[in-house]
Tab-separated table of C-alpha atoms in Angstrom:
chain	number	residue	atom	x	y	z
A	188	UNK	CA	127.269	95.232	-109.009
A	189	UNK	CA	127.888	94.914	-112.642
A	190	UNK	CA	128.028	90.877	-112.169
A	191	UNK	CA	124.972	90.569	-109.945
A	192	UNK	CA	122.794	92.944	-112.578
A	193	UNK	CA	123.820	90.779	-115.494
A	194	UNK	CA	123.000	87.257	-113.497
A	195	UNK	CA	119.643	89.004	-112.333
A	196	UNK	CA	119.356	89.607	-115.963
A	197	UNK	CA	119.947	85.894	-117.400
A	198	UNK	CA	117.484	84.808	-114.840
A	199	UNK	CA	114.620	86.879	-115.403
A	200	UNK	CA	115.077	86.383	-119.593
A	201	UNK	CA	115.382	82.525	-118.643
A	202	UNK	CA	111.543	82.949	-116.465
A	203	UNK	CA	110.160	85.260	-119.507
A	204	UNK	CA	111.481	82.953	-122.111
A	205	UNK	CA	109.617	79.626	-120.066
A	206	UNK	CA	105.979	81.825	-119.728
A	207	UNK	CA	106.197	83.195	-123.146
A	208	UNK	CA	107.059	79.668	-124.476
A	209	UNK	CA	108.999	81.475	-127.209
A	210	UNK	CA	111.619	79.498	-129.235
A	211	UNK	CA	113.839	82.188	-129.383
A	212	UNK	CA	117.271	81.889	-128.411
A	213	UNK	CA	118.241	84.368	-125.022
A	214	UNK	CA	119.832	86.611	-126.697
A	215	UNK	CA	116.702	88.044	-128.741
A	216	UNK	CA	115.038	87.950	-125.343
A	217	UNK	CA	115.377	91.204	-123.113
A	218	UNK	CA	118.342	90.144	-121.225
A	219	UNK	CA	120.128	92.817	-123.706
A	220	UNK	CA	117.791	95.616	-123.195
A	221	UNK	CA	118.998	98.966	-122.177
A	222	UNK	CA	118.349	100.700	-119.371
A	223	UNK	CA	118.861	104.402	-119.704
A	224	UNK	CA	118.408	105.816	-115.899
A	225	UNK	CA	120.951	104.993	-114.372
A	226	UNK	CA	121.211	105.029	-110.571
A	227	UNK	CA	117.454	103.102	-110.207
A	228	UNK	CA	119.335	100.261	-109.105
A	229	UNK	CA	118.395	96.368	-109.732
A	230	UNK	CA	114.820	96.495	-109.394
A	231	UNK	CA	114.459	99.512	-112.142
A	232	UNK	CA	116.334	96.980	-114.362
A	233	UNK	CA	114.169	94.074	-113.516
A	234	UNK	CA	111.081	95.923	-114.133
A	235	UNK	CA	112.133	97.202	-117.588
A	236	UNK	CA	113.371	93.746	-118.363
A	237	UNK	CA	110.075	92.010	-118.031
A	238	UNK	CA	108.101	94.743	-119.224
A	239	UNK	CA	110.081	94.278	-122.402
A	240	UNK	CA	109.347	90.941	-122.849
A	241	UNK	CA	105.445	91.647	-122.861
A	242	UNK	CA	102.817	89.597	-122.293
A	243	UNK	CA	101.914	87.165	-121.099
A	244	UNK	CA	105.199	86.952	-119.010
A	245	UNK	CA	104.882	91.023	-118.117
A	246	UNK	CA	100.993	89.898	-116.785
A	247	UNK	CA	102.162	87.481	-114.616
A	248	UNK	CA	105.358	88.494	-113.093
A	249	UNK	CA	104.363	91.908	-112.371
A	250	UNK	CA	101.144	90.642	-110.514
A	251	UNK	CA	97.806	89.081	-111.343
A	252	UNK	CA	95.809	91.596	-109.199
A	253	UNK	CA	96.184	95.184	-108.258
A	254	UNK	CA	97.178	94.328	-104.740
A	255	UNK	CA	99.905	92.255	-106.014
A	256	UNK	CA	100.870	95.116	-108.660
A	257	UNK	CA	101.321	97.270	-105.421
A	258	UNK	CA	103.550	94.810	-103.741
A	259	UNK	CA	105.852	93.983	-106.305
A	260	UNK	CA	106.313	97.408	-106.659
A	261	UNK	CA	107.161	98.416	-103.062
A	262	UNK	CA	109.645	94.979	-103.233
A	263	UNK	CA	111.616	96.207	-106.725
A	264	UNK	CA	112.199	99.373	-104.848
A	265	UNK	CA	113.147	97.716	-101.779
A	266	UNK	CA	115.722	95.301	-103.939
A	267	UNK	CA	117.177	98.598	-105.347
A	268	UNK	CA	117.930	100.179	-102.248
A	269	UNK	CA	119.499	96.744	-100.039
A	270	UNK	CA	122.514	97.907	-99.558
A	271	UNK	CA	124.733	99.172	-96.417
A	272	UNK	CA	127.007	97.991	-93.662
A	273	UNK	CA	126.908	94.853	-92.216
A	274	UNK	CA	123.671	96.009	-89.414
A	275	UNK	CA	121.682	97.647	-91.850
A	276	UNK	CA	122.199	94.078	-93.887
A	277	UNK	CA	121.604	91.989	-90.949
A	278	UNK	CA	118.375	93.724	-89.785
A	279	UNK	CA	117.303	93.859	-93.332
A	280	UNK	CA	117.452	90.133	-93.899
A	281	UNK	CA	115.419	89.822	-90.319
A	282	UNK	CA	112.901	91.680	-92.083
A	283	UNK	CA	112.707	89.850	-94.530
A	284	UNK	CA	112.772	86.415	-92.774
A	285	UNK	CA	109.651	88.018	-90.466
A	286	UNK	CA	107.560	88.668	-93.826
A	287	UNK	CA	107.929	85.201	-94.850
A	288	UNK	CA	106.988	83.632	-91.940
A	289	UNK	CA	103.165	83.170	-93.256
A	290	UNK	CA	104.160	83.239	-97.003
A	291	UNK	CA	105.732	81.043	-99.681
A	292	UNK	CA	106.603	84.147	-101.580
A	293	UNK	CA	107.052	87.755	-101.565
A	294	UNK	CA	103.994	89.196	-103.091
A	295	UNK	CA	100.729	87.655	-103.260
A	296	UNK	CA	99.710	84.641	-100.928
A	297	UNK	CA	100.033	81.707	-103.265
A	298	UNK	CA	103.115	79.946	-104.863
A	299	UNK	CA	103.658	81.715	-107.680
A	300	UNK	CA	106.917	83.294	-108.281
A	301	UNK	CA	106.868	87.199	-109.623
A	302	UNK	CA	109.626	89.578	-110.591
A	303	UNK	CA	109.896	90.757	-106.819
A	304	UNK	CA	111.084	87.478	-105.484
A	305	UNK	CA	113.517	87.162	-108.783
A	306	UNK	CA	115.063	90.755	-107.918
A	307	UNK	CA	115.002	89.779	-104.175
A	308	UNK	CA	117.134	86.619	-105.164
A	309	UNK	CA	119.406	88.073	-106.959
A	310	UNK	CA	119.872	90.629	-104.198
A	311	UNK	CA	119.974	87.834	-100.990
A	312	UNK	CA	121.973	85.487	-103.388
A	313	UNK	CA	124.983	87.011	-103.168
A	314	UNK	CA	124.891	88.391	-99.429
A	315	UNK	CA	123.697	84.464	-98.127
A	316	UNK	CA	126.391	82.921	-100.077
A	317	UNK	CA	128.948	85.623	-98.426
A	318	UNK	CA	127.633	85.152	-94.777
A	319	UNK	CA	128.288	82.662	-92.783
A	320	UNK	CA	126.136	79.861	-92.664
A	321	UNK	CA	125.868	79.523	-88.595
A	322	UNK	CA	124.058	83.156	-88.799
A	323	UNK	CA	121.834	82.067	-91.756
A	324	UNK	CA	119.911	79.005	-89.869
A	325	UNK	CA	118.298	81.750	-87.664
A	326	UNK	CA	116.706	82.802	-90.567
A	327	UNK	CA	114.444	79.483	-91.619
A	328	UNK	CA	111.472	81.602	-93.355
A	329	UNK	CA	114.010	83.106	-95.662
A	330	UNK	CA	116.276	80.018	-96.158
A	331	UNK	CA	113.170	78.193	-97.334
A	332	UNK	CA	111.867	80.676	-99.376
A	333	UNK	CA	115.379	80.576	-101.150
A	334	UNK	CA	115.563	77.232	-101.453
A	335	UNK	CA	111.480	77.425	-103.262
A	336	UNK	CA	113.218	79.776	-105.737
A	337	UNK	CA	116.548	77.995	-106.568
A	338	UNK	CA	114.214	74.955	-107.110
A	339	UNK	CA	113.448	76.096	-110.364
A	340	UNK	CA	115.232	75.186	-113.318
A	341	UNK	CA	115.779	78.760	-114.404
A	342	UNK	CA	117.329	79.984	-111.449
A	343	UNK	CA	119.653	76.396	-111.458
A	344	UNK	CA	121.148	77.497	-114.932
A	345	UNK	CA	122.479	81.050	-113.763
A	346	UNK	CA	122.905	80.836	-109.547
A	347	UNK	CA	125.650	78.115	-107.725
A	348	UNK	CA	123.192	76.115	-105.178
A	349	UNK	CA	123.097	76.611	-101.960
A	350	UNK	CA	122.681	73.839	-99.606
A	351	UNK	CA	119.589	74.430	-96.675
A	352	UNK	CA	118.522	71.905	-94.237
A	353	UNK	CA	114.677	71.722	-93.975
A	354	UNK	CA	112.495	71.518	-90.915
A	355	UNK	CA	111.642	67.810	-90.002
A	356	UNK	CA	108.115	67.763	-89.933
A	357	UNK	CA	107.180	66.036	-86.937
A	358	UNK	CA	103.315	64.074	-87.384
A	359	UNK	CA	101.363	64.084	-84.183
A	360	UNK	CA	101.637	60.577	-82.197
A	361	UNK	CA	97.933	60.160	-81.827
A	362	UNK	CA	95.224	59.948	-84.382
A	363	UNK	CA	92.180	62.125	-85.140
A	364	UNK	CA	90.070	59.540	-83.920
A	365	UNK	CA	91.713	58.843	-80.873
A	366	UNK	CA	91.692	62.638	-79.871
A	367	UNK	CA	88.193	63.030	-80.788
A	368	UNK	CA	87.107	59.378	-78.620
A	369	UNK	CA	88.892	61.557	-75.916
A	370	UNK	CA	86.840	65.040	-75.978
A	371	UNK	CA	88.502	66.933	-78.130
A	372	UNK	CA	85.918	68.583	-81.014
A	373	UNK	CA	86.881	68.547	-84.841
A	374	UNK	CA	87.052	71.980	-85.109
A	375	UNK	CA	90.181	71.395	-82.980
A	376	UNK	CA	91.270	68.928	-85.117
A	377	UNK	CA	90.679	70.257	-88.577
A	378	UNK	CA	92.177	73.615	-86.918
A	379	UNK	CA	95.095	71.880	-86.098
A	380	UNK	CA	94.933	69.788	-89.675
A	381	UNK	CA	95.182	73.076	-91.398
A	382	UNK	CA	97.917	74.652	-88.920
A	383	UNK	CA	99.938	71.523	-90.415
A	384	UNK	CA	99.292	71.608	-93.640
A	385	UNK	CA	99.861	74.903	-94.190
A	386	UNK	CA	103.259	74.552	-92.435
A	387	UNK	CA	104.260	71.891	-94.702
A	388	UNK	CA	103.132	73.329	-98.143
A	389	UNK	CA	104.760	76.372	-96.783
A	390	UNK	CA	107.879	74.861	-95.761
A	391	UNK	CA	108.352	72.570	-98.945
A	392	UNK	CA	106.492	75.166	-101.353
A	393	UNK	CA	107.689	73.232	-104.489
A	394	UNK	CA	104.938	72.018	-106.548
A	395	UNK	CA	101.698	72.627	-107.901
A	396	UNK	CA	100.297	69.043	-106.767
A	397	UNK	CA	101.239	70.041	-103.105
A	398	UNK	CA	98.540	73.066	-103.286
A	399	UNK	CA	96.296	71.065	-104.870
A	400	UNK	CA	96.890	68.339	-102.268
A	401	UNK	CA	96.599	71.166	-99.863
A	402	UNK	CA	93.071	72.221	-101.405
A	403	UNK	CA	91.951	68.725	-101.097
A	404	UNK	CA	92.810	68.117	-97.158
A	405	UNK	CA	91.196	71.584	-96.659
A	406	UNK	CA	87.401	69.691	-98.319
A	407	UNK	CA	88.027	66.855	-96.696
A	408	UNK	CA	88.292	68.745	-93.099
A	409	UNK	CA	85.654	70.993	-94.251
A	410	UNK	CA	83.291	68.200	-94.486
A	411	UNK	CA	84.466	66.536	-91.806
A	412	UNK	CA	83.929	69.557	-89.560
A	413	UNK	CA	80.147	69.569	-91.458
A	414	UNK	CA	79.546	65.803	-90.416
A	415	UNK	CA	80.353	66.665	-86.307
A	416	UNK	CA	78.170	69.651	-86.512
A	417	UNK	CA	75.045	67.589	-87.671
A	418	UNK	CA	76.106	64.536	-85.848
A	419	UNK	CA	76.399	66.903	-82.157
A	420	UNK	CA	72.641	68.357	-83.173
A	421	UNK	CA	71.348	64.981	-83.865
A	422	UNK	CA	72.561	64.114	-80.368
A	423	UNK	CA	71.241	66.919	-79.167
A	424	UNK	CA	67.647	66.125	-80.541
A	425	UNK	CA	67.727	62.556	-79.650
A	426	UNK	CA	68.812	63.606	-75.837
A	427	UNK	CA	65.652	66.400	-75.713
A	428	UNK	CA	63.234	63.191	-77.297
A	429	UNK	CA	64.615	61.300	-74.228
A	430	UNK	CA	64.396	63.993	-71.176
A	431	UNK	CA	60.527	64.313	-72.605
A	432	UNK	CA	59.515	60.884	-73.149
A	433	UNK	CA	60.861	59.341	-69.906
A	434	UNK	CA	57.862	59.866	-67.542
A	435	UNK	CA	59.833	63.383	-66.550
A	436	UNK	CA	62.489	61.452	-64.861
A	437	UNK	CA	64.576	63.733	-62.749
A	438	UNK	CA	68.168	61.812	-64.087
A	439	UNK	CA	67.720	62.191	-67.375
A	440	UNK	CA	66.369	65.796	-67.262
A	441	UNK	CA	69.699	66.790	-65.551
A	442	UNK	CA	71.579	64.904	-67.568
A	443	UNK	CA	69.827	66.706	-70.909
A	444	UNK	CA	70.732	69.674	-69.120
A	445	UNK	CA	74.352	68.595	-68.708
A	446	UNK	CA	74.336	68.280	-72.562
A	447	UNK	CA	73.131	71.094	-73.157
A	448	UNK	CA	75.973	73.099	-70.750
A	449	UNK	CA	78.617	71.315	-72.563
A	450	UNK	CA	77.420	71.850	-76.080
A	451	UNK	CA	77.684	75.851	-74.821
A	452	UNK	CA	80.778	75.251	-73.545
A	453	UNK	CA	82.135	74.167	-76.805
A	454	UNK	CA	81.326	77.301	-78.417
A	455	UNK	CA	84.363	79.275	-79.974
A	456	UNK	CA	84.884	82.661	-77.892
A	457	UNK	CA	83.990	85.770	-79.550
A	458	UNK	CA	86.888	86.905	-81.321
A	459	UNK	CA	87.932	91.099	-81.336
A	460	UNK	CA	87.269	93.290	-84.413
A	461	UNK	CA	90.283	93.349	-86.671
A	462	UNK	CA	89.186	96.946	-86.691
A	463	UNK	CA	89.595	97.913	-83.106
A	464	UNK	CA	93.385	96.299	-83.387
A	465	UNK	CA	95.086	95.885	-86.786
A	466	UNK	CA	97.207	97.931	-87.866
A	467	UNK	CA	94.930	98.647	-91.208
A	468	UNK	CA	92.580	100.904	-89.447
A	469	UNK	CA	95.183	103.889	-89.558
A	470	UNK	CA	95.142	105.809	-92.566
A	471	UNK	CA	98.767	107.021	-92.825
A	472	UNK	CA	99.870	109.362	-95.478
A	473	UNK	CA	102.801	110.429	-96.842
A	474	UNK	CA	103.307	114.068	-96.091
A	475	UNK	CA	105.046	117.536	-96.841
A	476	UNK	CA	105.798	120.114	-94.435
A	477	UNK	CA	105.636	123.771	-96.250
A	478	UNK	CA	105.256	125.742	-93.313
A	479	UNK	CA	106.103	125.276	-89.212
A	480	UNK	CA	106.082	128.276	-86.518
A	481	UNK	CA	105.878	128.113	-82.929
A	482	UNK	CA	102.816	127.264	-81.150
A	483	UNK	CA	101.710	130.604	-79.596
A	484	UNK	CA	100.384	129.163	-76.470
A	485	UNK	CA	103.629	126.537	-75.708
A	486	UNK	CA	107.462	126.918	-76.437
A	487	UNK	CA	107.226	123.415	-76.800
A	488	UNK	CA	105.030	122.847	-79.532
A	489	UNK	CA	105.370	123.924	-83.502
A	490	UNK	CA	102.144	124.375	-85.844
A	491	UNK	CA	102.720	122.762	-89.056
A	492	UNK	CA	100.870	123.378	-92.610
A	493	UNK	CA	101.335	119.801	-94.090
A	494	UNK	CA	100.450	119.154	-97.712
A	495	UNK	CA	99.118	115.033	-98.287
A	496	UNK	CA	97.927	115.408	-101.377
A	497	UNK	CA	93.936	116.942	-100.549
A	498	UNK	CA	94.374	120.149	-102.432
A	499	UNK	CA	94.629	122.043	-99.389
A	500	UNK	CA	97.078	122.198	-96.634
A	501	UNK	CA	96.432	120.185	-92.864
A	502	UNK	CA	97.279	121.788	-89.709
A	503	UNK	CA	98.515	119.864	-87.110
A	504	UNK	CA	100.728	120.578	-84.041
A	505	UNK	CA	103.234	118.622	-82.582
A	506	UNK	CA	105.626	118.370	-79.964
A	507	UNK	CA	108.649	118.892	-81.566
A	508	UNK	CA	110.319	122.404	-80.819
A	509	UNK	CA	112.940	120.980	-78.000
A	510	UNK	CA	113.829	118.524	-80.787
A	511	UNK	CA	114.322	120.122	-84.107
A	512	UNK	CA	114.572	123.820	-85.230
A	513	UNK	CA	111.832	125.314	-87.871
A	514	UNK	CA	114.285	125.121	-90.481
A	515	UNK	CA	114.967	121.487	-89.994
A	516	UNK	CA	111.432	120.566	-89.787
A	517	UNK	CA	110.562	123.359	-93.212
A	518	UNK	CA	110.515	120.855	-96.525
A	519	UNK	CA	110.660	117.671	-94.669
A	520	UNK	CA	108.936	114.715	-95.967
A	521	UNK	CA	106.614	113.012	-92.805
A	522	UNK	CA	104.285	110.485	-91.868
A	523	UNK	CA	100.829	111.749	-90.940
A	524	UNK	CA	98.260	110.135	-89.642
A	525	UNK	CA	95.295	111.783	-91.232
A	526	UNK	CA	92.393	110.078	-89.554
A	527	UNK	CA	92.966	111.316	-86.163
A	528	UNK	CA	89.669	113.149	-84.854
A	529	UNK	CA	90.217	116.779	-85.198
A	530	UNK	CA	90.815	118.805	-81.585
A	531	UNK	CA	92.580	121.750	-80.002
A	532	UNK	CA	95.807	121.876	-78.810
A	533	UNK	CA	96.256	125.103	-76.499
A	534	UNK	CA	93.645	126.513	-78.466
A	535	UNK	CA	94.825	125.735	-82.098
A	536	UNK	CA	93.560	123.341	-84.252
A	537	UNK	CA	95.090	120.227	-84.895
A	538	UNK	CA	93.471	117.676	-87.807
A	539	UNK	CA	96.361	114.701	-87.734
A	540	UNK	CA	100.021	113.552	-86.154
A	541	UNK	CA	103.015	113.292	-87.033
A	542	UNK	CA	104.010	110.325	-86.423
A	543	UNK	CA	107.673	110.187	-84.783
A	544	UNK	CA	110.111	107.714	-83.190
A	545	UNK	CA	111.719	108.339	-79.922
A	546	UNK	CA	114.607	106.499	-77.626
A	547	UNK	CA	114.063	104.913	-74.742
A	548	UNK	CA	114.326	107.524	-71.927
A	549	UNK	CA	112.627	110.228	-74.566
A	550	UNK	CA	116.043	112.225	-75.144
A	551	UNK	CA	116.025	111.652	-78.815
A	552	UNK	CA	113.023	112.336	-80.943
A	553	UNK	CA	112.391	112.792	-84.690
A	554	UNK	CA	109.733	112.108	-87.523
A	555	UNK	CA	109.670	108.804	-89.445
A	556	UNK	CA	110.621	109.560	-92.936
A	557	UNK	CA	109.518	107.781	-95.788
A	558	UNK	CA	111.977	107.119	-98.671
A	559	UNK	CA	113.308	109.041	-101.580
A	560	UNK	CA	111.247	109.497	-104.246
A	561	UNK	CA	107.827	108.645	-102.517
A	562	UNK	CA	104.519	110.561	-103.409
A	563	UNK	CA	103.119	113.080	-101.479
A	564	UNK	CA	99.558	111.831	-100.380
A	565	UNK	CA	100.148	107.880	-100.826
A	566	UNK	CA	98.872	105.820	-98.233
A	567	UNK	CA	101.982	104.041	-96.208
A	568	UNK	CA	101.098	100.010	-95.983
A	569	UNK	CA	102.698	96.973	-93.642
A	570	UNK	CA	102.697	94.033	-95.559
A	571	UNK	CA	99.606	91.803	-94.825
A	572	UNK	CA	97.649	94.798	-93.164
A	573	UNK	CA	96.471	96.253	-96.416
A	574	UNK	CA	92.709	96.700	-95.169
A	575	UNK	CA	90.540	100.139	-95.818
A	576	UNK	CA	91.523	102.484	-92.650
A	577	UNK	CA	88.433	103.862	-90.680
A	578	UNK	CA	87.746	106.906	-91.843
A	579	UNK	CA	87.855	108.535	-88.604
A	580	UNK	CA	89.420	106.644	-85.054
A	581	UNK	CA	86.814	106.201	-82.596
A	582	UNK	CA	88.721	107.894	-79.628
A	583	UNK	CA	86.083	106.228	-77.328
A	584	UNK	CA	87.515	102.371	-78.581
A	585	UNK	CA	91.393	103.670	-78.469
A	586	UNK	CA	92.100	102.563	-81.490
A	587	UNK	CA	95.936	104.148	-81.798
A	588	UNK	CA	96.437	103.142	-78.412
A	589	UNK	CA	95.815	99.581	-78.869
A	590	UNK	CA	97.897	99.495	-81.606
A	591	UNK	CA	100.796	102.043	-80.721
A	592	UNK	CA	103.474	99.794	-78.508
A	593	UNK	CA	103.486	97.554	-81.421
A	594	UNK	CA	104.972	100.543	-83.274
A	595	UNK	CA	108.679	100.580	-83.061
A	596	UNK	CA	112.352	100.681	-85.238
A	597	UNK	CA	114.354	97.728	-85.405
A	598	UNK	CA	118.239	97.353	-85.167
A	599	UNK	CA	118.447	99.173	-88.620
A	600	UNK	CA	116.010	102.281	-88.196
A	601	UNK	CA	112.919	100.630	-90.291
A	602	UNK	CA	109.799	101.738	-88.634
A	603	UNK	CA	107.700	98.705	-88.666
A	604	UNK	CA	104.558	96.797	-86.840
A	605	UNK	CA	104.919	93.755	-84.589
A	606	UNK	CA	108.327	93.426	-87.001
A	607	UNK	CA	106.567	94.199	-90.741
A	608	UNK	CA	107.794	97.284	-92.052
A	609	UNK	CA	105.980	100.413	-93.162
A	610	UNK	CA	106.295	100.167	-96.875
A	611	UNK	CA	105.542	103.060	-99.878
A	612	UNK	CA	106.091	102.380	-103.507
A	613	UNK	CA	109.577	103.683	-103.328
A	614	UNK	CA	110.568	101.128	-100.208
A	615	UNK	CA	110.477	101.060	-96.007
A	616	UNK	CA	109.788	104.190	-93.735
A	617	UNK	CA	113.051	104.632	-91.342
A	618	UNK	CA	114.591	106.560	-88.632
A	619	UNK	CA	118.402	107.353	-87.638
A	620	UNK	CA	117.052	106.306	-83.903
A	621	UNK	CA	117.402	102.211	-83.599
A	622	UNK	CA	115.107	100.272	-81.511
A	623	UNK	CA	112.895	102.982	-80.928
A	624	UNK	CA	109.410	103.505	-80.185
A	625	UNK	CA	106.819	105.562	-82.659
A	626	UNK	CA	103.989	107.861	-81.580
């Protein structure tokens, strides 16, 4: 541990050094400042590294924007807490490799580098470099992603290289213009320009000229995509001028109308509300149980007074008594979903769930707990879902139950969505039950 903080700590003092354009030599830099908590792990010592070396290297690794603040902070607590047997490792890196699949780094959505993806190196360096490299090529979002970072002069100087094959990027074998002479619209084509594109910035990720090459294939689509849409109207017009001015012919009336079904045709389908299925629309809160008793109406059920955070406790019953005794459920840290609308159970009120994960054939069934040393009342956030939650589910649109199988544990207990984890500022949500289900 002592060898990986110290190489985490050259590197970050090499990236502060670069942005602060400082000629001081490393040593006057903070690679020798002192952490005093101990037991924070490597991300508390990244943090307090950069925020030592002030700005502007603090401004930029720690995050441009407040959204990017938020995730750099969830990752430094999730670099300080990787550890485990060889499962929990495995199903960790998984994660990882699924959060990378649409991004060139760890927080934010551009290319540029930040203390999370430093700490995260430093982290994944080792355990890649110990693993064998058969297991790693499943993993192509991450192994690209570490090959973006160990690009970098500054991460060259302190970490050995190691060696990843890149994706072949395989050009289509006919051209625009042939696909378009065959039917096929531009949108399709730009759509699929972009799809590329992105692909290929995202899977080479190593300068600024490719994003600004990027940018500049994205105009030249968009104004390609402008030309078809005014040359398909001008069509249109010069094929209604026709129909009219052809003594009423019956051929070229049907065939105007022919135009006209296939210009309909071409529209784009109506796509579904991200709010009647993303994951965003929940408003899921960390939460403290301070008092449970049975439900008087139903063995079955317990009546919990939850605190998240309002100033007043939330009651909400659950199904839990066959499960877990009162005193196992009494000071227990839960996730709630707050924006439930408010109803009876047997009777007694119930204004949110708790939300739990549960085996296969129900036999097993427990609350997802948040991590150690998360806030009571902070909202719980899967990693490109970070949208405002409604502020109450419409039960009529099923909302949760759109959304709910895509709710499950992986092979190391992280509670996650369609394979994105449920993150707080202290790390992932998990459960002891693997490959579970949450409701």
């Amino acid at each position: 541990m002592a060898a990986k903080q110290e190489k985490a700590r050259k590197l970050i003092a090499l990236f502060c050094k670069r942005i602060n354009s400082t000629e001081a030599s490393q040593e006057s830099l903070p690679l020798g400042v002192e952490v005093e908590e101990e037991g924070k792990g490597l991300g508390f010592i990244c943090r307090c590294i950069v925020e030592a070396a002030g700005s502007p290297a603090a401004d930029q690794l720690l995050g441009t924007t407040p959204e990017m603040q938020a995730e750099v902070s969830q990752w430094l607590s999730f670099a300080s807490s990787f550890s485990g047997n060889k499962l929990n490792i495995d199903g960790r890196l998984k994660l990882l490799n699924v959060h990378l699949e649409n991004r060139s780094v760890f927080a934010g959505r551009g290319l540029e580098i930040s203390v999370a993806d430093l700490s995260m190196f430093a982290v994944v360096h080792d355990i890649v470099t110990e693993e064998s490299f058969p297991e790693l090529v499943k993993l192509p979002h991450l192994l690209r992603w570490i090959d973006y970072i160990q690009s970098k002069d500054e991460a060259a100087k302190v970490y050995p290289h190691i060696p990843v094959e890149k994706a072949k990027f395989d050009p289509p074998r006919s051209s625009p213009a042939a696909t378009a002479s065959k039917g096929t619209s531009v949108l399709a084509i730009s759509s699929s320009v972009r799809s590329q594109t992105t692909t290929t910035i995202s899977d080479t990720a190593a300068s600024s000229e490719l994003k600004a090459e990027a940018t500049n294939v994205e105009v030249e689509v968009s104004k390609a995509v402008e030309v078809s849409v005014k040359n398909d109207k001008k069509a249109a017009a010069a094929a209604a001028a026709a129909a009219t001015t052809v003594g009423g012919a019956q051929g070229d009336e049907a065939a105007a109308q022919e135009s006209s079904k296939k210009m309909k045709k071409e529209k784009p389908p109506a796509q579904k509300k991200e709010s009647d299925t993303s994951v965003s629309v929940l408003d899921i809160r960390v939460g403290l149980i301070n008092k449970v008793w049975t439900h008087p109406g139903a063995d079955a059920l317990y009546v919990e007074e939850i605190d998240i955070g309002e100033g007043s406790m939330r009651q909400v019953v659950s199904g839990l008594a066959k499960f877990l005794t009162p005193e196992q459920m009494l000071n227990r840290k839960v996730l709630i979903l707050r924006n439930v609308k408010p109803g009876k159970v047997r009777d007694v009120l119930s204004s949110g769930l708790v939300l739990c994960a549960s085996n296969s054939d129900h036999s097993q069934c427990e609350p997802v707990l948040p991590p150690e040393g998360s806030k009571i009342g902070e909202r719980v956030t899967v990693p490109g879902y970070e949208g405002s939650p409604e502020e109450v589910l419409n039960p009529k649109k099923k909302q949760f139950e759109k959304i709910q199988p895509d709710l499950t544990t992986d092979d190391s207990g992280i509670a996650n969505y369609q394979g994105k984890p449920f993150m707080t500022t202290a790390g992932p949500c998990r459960s002891s039950i693997l490959n579970g289900t949450i409701k």
